[in-house]
Tab-separated table of C-alpha atoms in Angstrom:
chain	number	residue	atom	x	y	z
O	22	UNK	CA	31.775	15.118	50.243
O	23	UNK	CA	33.364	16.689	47.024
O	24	UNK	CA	33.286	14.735	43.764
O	25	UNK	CA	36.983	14.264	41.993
O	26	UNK	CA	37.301	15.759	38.675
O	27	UNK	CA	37.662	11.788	37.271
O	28	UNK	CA	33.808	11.057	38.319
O	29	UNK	CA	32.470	15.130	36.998
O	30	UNK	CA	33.857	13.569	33.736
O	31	UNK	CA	32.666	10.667	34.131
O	32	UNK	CA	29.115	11.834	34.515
O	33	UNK	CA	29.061	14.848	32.211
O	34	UNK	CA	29.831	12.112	29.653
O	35	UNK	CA	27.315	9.915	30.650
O	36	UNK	CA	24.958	12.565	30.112
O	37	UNK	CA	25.365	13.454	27.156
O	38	UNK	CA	25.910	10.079	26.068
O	39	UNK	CA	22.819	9.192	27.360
O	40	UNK	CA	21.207	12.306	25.602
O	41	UNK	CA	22.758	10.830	22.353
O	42	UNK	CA	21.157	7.241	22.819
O	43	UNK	CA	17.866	9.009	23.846
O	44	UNK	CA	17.716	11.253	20.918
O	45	UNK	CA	18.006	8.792	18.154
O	46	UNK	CA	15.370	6.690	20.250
O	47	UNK	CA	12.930	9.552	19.920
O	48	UNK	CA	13.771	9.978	16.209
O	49	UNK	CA	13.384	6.218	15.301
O	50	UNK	CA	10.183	6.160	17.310
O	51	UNK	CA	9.227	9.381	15.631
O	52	UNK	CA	10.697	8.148	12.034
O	53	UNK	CA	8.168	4.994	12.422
O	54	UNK	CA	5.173	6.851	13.321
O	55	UNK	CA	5.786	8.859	10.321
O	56	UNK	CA	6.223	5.904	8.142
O	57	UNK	CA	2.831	4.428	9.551
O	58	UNK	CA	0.715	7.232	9.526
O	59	UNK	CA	1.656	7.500	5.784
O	60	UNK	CA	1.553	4.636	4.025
O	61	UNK	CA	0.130	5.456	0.711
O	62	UNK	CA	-2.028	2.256	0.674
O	63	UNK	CA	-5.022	1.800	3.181
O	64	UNK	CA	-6.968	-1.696	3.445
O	65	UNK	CA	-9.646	-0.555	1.514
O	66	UNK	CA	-7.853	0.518	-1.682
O	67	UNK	CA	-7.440	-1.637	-4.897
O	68	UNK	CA	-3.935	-2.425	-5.633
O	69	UNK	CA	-3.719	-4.131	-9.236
O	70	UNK	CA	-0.489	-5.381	-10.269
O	71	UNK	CA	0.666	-6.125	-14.214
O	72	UNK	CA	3.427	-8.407	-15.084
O	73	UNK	CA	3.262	-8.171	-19.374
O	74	UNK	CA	5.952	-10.752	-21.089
O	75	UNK	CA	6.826	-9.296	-24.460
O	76	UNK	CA	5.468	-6.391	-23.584
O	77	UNK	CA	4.948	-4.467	-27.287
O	78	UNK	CA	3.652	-1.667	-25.443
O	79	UNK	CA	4.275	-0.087	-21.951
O	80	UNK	CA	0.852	1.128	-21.430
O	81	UNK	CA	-2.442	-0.351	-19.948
O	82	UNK	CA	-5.081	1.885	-19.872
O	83	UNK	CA	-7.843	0.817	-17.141
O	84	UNK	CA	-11.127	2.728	-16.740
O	85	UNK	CA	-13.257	2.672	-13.115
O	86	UNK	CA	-15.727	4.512	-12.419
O	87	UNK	CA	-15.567	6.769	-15.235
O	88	UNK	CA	-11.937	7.614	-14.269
O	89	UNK	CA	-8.881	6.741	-16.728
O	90	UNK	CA	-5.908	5.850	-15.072
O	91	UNK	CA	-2.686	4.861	-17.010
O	92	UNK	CA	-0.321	1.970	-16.157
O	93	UNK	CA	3.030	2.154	-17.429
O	94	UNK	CA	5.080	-0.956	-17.382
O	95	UNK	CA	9.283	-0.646	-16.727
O	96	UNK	CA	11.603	-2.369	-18.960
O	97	UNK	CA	10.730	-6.196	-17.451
O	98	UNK	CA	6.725	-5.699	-17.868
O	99	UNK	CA	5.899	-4.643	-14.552
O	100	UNK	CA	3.535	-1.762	-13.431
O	101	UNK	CA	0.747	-1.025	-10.406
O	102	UNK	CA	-2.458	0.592	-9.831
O	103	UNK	CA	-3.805	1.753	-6.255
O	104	UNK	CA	-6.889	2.356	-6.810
O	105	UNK	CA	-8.340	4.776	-3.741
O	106	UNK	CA	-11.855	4.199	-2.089
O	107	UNK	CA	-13.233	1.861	-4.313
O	108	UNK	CA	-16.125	0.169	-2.561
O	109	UNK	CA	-16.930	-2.347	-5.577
O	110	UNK	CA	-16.599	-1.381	-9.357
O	111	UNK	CA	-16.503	-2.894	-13.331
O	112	UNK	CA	-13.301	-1.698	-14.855
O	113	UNK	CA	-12.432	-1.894	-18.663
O	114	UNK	CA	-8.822	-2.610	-18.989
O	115	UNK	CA	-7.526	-2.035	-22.430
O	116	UNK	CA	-3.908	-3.154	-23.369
O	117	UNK	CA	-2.383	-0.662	-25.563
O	118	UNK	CA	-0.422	-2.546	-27.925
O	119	UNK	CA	-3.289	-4.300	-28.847
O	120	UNK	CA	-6.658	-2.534	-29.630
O	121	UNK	CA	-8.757	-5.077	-30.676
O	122	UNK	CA	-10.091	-6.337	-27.290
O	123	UNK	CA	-11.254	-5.240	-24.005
O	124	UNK	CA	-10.965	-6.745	-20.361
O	125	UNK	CA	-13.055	-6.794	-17.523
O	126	UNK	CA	-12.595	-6.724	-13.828
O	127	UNK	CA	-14.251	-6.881	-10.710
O	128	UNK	CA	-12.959	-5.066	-8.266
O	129	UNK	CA	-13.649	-4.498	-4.785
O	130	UNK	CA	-12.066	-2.418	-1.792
O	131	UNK	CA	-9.090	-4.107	-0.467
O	132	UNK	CA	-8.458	-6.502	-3.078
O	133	UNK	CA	-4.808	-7.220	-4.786
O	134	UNK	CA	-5.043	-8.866	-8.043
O	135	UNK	CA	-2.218	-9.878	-10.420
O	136	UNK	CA	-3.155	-9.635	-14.577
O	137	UNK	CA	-0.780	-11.899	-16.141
O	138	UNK	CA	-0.333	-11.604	-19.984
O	139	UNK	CA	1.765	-11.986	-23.179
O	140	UNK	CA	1.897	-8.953	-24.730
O	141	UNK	CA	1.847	-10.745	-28.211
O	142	UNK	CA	-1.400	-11.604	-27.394
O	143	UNK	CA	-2.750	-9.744	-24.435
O	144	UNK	CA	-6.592	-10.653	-23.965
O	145	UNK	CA	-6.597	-14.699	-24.802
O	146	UNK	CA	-3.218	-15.023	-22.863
O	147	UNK	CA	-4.497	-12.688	-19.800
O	148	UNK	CA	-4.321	-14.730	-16.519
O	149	UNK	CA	-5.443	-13.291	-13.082
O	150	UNK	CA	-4.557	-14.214	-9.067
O	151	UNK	CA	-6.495	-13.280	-6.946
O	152	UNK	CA	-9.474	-13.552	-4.345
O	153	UNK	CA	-11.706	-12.165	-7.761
O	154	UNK	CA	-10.241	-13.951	-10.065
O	155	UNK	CA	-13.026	-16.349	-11.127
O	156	UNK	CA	-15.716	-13.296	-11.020
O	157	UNK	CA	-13.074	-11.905	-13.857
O	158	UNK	CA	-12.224	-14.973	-15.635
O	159	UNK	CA	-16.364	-15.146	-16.443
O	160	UNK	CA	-16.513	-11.781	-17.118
O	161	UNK	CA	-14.134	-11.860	-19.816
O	162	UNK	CA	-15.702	-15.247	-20.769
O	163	UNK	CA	-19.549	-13.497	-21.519
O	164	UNK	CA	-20.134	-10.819	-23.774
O	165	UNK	CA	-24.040	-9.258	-23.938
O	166	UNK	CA	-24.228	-7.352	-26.795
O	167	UNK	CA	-27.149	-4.544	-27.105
O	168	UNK	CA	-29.678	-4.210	-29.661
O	169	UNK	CA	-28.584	-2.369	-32.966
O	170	UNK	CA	-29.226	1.617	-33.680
O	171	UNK	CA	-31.985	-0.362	-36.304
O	172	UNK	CA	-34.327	-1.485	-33.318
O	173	UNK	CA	-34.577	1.198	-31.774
O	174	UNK	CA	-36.332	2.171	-34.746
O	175	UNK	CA	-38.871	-0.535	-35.211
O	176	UNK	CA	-42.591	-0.347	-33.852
O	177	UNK	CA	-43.126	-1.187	-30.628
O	178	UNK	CA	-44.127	-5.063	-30.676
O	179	UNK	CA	-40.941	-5.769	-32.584
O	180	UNK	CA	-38.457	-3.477	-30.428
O	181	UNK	CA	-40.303	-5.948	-27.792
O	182	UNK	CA	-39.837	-8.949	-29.072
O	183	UNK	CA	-35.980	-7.764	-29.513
O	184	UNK	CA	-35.504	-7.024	-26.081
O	185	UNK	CA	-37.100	-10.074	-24.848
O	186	UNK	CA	-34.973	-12.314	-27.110
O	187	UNK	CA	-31.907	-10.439	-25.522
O	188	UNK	CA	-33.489	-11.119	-22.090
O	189	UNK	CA	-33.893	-14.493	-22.707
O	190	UNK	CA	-29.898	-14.521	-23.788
O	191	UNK	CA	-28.818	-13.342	-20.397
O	192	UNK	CA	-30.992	-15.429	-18.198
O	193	UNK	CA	-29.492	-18.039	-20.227
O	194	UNK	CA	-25.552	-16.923	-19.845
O	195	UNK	CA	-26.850	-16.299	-15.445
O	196	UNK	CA	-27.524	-19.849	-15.855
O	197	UNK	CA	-24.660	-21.318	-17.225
């Protein structure tokens, strides 16, 4: 039997039609892969996220593991930190239009938390959401202050009696 010309047509253009359909299905699969297989964030990072009303300054300066990293917040206040490999870690946050304080967190890897603040008054106004959030509320709540450059100084059974005081102190704050 010999095919008409109509029904060649017709199935050259199906082909390639077909070939069309199949070759954006291989790119979209491929496309999504990609986008997968590189997401900047894995499970175990620390994302941090800002959100600074009256923001007087655009820059939060946080300090982990003896690595500075530098937040800067667009025009409405916001800004975010991913923080790679970070199996649990103290950070000092310090707000930049206002020097006279310092924050603590607690982070951990995997954990999001949200630092709320008024940039009028960063550290009293500083809120945070989050599965840490009361480990950095009490934080931020205690301060243990070390002995002066003077006792280090003193003879022995006073520098003693110094750091037993201060011992006493924090049992005390664990306690609370």
């Amino acid at each position: 039997t010999v095919a008409s010309p109509e029904s060649l047509m017709w199935n050259i253009k199906k082909g390639f039609i077909d070939l069309f359909y199949m070759k954006n299905l291989i790119s979209v699969f491929f496309a999504a892969m990609l986008a997968i297989g590189c997401s900047s964030v894995k499970s175990g990072d620390v994302m941090v996220f800002f959100d600074v009303s009256d923001a007087g300054s655009k820059e939060i300066v946080l300090i982990c593991n003896n690595e500075m990293k530098t937040v800067m917040l667009d025009d409405n206040g916001h800004g975010e930190l991913v923080l790679l490999d970070v199996e649990a870690a103290y950070a000092t946050l310090y707000y930049m239009g206002d020097m006279s304080d310092v924050a603590m967190l607690y982070l951990e890897g995997g954990d999001r938390l949200k630092v709320t603040s008024d940039g009028k008054d960063f550290y009293k106004s500083m809120v945070c959401e989050g599965e840490k959030a009361p480990v950095v509320e009490y934080l931020n709540t205690v301060r243990l202050t070390a002995l002066s450059d003077e006792d280090y100084v003193l003879p022995f059974d006073e520098y003693k009696k110094k750091v037993d005081a201060k011992e006493a102190e924090a049992l005390k704050l664990m306690k609370a």
